[in-house]
PDB file of C-alpha atoms in Angstrom:
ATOM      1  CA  UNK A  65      11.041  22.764 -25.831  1.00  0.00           C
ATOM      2  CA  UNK A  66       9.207  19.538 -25.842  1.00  0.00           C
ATOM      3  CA  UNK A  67       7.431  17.765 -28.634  1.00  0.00           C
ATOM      4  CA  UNK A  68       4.193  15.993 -28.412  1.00  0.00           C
ATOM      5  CA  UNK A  69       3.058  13.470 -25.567  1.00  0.00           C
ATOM      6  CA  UNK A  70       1.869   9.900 -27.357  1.00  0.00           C
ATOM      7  CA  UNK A  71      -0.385   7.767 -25.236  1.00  0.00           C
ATOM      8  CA  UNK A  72      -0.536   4.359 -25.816  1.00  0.00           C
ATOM      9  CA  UNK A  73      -2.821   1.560 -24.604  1.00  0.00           C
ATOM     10  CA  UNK A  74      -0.623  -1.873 -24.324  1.00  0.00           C
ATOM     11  CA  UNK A  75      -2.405  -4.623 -23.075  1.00  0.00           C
ATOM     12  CA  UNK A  76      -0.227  -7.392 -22.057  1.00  0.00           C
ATOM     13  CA  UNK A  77       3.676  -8.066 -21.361  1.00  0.00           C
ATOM     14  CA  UNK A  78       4.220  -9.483 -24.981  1.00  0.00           C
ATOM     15  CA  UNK A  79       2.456  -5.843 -26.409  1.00  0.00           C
ATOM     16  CA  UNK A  80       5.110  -3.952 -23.763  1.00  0.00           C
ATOM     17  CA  UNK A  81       8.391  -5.961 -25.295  1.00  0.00           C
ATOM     18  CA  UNK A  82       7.227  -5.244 -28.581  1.00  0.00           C
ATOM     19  CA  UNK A  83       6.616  -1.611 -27.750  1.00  0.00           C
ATOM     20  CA  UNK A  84      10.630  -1.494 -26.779  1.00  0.00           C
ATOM     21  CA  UNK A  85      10.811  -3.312 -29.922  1.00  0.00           C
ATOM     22  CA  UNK A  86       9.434  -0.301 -31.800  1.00  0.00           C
ATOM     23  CA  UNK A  87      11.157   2.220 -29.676  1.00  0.00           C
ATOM     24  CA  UNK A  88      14.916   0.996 -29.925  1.00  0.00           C
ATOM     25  CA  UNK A  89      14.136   2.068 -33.964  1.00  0.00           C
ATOM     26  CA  UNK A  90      14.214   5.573 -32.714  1.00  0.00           C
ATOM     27  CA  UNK A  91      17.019   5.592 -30.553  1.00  0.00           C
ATOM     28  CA  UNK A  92      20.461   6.455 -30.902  1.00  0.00           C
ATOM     29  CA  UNK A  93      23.624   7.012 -28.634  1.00  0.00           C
ATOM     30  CA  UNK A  94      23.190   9.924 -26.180  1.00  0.00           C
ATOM     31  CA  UNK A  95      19.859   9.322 -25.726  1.00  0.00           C
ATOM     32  CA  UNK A  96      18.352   9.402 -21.858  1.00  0.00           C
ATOM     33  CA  UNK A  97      15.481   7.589 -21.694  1.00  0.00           C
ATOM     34  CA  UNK A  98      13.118   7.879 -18.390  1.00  0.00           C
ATOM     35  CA  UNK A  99      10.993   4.897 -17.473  1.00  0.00           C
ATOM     36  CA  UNK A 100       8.081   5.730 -14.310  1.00  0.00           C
ATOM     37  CA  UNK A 101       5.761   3.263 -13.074  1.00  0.00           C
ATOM     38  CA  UNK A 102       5.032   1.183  -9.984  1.00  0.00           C
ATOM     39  CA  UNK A 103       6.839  -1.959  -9.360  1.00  0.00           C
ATOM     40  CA  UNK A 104       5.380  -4.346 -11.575  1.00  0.00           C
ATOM     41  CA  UNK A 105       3.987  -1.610 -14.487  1.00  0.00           C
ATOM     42  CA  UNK A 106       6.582  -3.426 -17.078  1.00  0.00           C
ATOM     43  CA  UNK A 107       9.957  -1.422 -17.041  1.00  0.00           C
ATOM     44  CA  UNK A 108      11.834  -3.989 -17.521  1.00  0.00           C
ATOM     45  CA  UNK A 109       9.908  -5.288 -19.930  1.00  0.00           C
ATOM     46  CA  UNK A 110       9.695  -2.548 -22.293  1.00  0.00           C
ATOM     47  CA  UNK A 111      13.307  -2.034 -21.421  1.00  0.00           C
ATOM     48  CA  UNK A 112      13.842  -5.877 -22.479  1.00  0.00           C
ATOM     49  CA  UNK A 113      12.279  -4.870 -25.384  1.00  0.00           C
ATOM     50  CA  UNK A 114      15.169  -2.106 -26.377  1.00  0.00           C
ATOM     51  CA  UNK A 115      17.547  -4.427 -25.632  1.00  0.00           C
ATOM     52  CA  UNK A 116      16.410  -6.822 -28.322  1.00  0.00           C
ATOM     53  CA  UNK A 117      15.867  -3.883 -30.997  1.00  0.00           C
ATOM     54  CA  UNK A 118      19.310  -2.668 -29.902  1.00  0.00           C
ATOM     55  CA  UNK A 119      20.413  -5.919 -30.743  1.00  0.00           C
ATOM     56  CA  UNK A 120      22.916  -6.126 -27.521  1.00  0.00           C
ATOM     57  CA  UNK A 121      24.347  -9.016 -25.437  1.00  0.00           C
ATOM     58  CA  UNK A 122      23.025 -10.190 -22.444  1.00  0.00           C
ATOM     59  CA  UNK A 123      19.234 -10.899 -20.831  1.00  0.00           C
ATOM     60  CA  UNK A 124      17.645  -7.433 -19.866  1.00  0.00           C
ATOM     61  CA  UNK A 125      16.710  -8.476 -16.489  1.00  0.00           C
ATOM     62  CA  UNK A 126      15.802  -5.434 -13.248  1.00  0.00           C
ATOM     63  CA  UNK A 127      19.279  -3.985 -12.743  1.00  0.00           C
ATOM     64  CA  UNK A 128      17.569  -3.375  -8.777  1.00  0.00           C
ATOM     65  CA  UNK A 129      20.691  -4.769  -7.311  1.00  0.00           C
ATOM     66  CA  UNK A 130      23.416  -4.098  -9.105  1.00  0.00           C
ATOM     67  CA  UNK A 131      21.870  -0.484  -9.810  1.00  0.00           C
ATOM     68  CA  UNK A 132      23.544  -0.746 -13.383  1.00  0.00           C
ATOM     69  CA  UNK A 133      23.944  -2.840 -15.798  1.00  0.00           C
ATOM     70  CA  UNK A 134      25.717  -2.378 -18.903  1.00  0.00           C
ATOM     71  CA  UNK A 135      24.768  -4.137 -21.883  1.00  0.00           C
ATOM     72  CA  UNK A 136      27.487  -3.813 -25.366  1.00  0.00           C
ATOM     73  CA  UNK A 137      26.021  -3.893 -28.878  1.00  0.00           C
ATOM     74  CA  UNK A 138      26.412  -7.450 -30.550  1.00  0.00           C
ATOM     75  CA  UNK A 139      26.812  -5.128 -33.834  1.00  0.00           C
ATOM     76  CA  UNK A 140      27.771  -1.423 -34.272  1.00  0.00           C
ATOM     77  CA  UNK A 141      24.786   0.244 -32.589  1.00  0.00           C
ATOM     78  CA  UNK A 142      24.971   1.619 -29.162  1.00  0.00           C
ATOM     79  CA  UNK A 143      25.069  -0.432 -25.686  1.00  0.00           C
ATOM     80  CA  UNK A 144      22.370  -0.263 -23.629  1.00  0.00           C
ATOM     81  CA  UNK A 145      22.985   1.054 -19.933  1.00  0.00           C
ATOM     82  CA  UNK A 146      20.405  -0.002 -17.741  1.00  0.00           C
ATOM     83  CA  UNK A 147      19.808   1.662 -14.522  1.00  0.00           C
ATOM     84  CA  UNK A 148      17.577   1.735 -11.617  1.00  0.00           C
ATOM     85  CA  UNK A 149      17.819   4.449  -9.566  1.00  0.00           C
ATOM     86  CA  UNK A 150      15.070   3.394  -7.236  1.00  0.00           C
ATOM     87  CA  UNK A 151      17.739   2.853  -3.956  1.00  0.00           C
ATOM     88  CA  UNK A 152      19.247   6.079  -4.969  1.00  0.00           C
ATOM     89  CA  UNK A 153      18.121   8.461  -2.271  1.00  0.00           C
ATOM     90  CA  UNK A 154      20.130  11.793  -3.111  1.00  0.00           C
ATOM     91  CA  UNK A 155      19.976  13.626  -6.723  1.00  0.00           C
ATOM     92  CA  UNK A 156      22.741  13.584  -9.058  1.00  0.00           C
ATOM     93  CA  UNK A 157      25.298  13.152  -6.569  1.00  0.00           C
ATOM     94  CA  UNK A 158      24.783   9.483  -5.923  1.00  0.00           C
ATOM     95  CA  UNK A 159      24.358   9.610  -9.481  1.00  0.00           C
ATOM     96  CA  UNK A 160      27.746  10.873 -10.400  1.00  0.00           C
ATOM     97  CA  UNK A 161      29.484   7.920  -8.903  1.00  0.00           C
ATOM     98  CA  UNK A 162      27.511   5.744 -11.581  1.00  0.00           C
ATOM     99  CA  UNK A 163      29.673   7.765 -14.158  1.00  0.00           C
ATOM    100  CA  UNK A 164      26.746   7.881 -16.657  1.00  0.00           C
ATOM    101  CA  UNK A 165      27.665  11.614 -17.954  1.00  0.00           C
ATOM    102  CA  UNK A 166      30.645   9.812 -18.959  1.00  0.00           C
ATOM    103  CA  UNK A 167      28.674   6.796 -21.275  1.00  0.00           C
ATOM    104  CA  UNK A 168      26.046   9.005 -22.259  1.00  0.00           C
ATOM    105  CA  UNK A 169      27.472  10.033 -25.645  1.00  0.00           C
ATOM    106  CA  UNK A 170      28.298   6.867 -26.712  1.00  0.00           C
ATOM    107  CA  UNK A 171      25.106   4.574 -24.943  1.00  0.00           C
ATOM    108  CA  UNK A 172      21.309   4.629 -24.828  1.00  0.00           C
ATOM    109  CA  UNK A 173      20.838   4.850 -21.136  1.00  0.00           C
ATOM    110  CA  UNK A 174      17.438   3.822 -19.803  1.00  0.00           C
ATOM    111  CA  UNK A 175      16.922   5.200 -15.816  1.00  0.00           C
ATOM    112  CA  UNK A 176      14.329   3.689 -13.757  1.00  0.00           C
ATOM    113  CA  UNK A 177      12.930   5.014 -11.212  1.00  0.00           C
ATOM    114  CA  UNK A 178      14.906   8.294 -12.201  1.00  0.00           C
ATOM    115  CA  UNK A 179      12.490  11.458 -12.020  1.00  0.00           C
ATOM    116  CA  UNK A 180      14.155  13.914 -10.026  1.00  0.00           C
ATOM    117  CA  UNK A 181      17.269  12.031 -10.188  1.00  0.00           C
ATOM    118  CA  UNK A 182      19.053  12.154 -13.756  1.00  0.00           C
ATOM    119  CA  UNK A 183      17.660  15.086 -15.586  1.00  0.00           C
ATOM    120  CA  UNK A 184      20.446  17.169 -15.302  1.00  0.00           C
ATOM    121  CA  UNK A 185      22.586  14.659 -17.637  1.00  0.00           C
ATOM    122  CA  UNK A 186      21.183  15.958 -20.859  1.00  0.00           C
ATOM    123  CA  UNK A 187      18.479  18.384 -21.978  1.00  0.00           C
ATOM    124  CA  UNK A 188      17.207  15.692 -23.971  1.00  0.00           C
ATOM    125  CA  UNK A 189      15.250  12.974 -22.984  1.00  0.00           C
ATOM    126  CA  UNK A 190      12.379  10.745 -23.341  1.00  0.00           C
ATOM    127  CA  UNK A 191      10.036  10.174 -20.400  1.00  0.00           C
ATOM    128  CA  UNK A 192       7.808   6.612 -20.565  1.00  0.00           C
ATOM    129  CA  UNK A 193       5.385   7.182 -17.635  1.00  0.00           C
ATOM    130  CA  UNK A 194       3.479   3.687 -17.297  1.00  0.00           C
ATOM    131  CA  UNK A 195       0.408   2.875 -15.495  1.00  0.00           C
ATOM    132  CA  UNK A 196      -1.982   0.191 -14.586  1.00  0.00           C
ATOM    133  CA  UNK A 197      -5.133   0.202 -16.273  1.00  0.00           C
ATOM    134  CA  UNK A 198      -7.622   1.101 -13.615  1.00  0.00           C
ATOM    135  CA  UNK A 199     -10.470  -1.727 -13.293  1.00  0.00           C
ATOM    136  CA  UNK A 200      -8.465  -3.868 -15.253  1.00  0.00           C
ATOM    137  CA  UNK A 201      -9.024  -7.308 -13.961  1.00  0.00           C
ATOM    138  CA  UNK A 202      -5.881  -9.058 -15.746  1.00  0.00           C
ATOM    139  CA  UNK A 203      -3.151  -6.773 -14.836  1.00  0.00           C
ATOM    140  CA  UNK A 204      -1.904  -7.037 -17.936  1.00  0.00           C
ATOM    141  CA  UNK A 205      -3.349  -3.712 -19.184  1.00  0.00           C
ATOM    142  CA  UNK A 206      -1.140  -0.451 -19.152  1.00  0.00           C
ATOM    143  CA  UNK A 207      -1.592   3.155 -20.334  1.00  0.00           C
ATOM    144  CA  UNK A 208       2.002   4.561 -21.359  1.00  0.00           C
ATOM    145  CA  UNK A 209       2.639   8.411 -22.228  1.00  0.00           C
ATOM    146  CA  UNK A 210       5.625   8.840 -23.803  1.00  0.00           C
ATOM    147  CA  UNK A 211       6.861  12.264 -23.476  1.00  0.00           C
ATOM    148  CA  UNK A 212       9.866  13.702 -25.700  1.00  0.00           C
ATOM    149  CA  UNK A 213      11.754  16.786 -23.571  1.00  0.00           C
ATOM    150  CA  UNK A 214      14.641  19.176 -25.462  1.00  0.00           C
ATOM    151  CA  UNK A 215      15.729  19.625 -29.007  1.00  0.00           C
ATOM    152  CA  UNK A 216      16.613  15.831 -29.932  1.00  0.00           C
ATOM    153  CA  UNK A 217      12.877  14.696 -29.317  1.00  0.00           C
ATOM    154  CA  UNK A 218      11.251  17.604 -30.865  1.00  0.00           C
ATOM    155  CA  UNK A 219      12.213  16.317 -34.550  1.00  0.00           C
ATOM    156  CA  UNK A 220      11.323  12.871 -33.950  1.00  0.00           C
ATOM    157  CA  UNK A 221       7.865  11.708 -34.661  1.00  0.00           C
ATOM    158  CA  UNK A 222       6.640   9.155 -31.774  1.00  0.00           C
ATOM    159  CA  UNK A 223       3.535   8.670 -33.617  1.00  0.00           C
ATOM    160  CA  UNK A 224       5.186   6.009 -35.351  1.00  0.00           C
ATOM    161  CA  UNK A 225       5.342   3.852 -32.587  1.00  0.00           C
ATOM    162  CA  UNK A 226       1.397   3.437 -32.010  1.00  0.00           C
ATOM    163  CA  UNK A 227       1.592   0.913 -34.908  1.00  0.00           C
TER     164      UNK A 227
END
């Protein structure tokens, strides 16, 4: 069951963070959230975003090297668990070691890089494809298509974040 697809036009790095801005307002712990994109589409940047409307401690900076980073809620919200799976060759195996099954429940966990990887964690999850504008002379512009997959995301309304 999925619900809608939202596409989104965001046309420069401030527009992305406050995109993650807008997002964090409709997450809550247990939620997967998928980020796709080529290096440089603004991952991190929306994902700096969700940190900031999580309201937890810590820059959100590219996890690339540590593969995860956890960041705990300043208040009672959820931490954010920030992952790039981009050096992870193998599936959910490799996966497994980053014991995410296990903070799932209690943590927003946003996966980079993570189609084909982590979709066996939950049957819920969001998927933020983003892509560079084509002809767009800035590179600043980006279409994103948000994507809600299972149960969770079929009640919420992502139409509320074009605004």
């Amino acid at each position: 069951m999925s619900s809608e697809s939202l596409q989104l036009v965001v046309n420069s790095p401030d527009e992305m963070r406050e995109l993650g801005l807008r997002l964090a307002k409709l997450l809550r712990a247990g939620d997967l959230v998928m980020l796709d994109g080529e290096l440089g589409a603004g991952k991190t940047t929306l994902t700096r975003g969700l940190g900031e409307g999580l309201g937890v401690r810590g820059a959100v900076t590219s996890p690339t090297f540590v593969i995860a980073r956890v960041h705990p809620s300043l208040g009672d919200g959820p931490p954010l668990v920030h992952v790039d799976a981009y050096r992870l060759g193998g599936g959910l195996d490799e996966m497994e070691d980053l014991d995410l099954d296990v903070s799932l429940p209690e943590s927003v966990i946003v996966v980079e890089w993570g189609e084909g990887k982590v979709e066996e964690l939950t049957d819920d999850r969001l998927r933020v494809g983003i892509q560079r504008a084509v002809g767009d002379t800035t590179d600043e512009v980006r279409h994103v298509t948000l994507t809600g997959v299972g149960g969770r995301w079929a009640e919420v309304e992502l139409g509320v974040l074009s605004g």
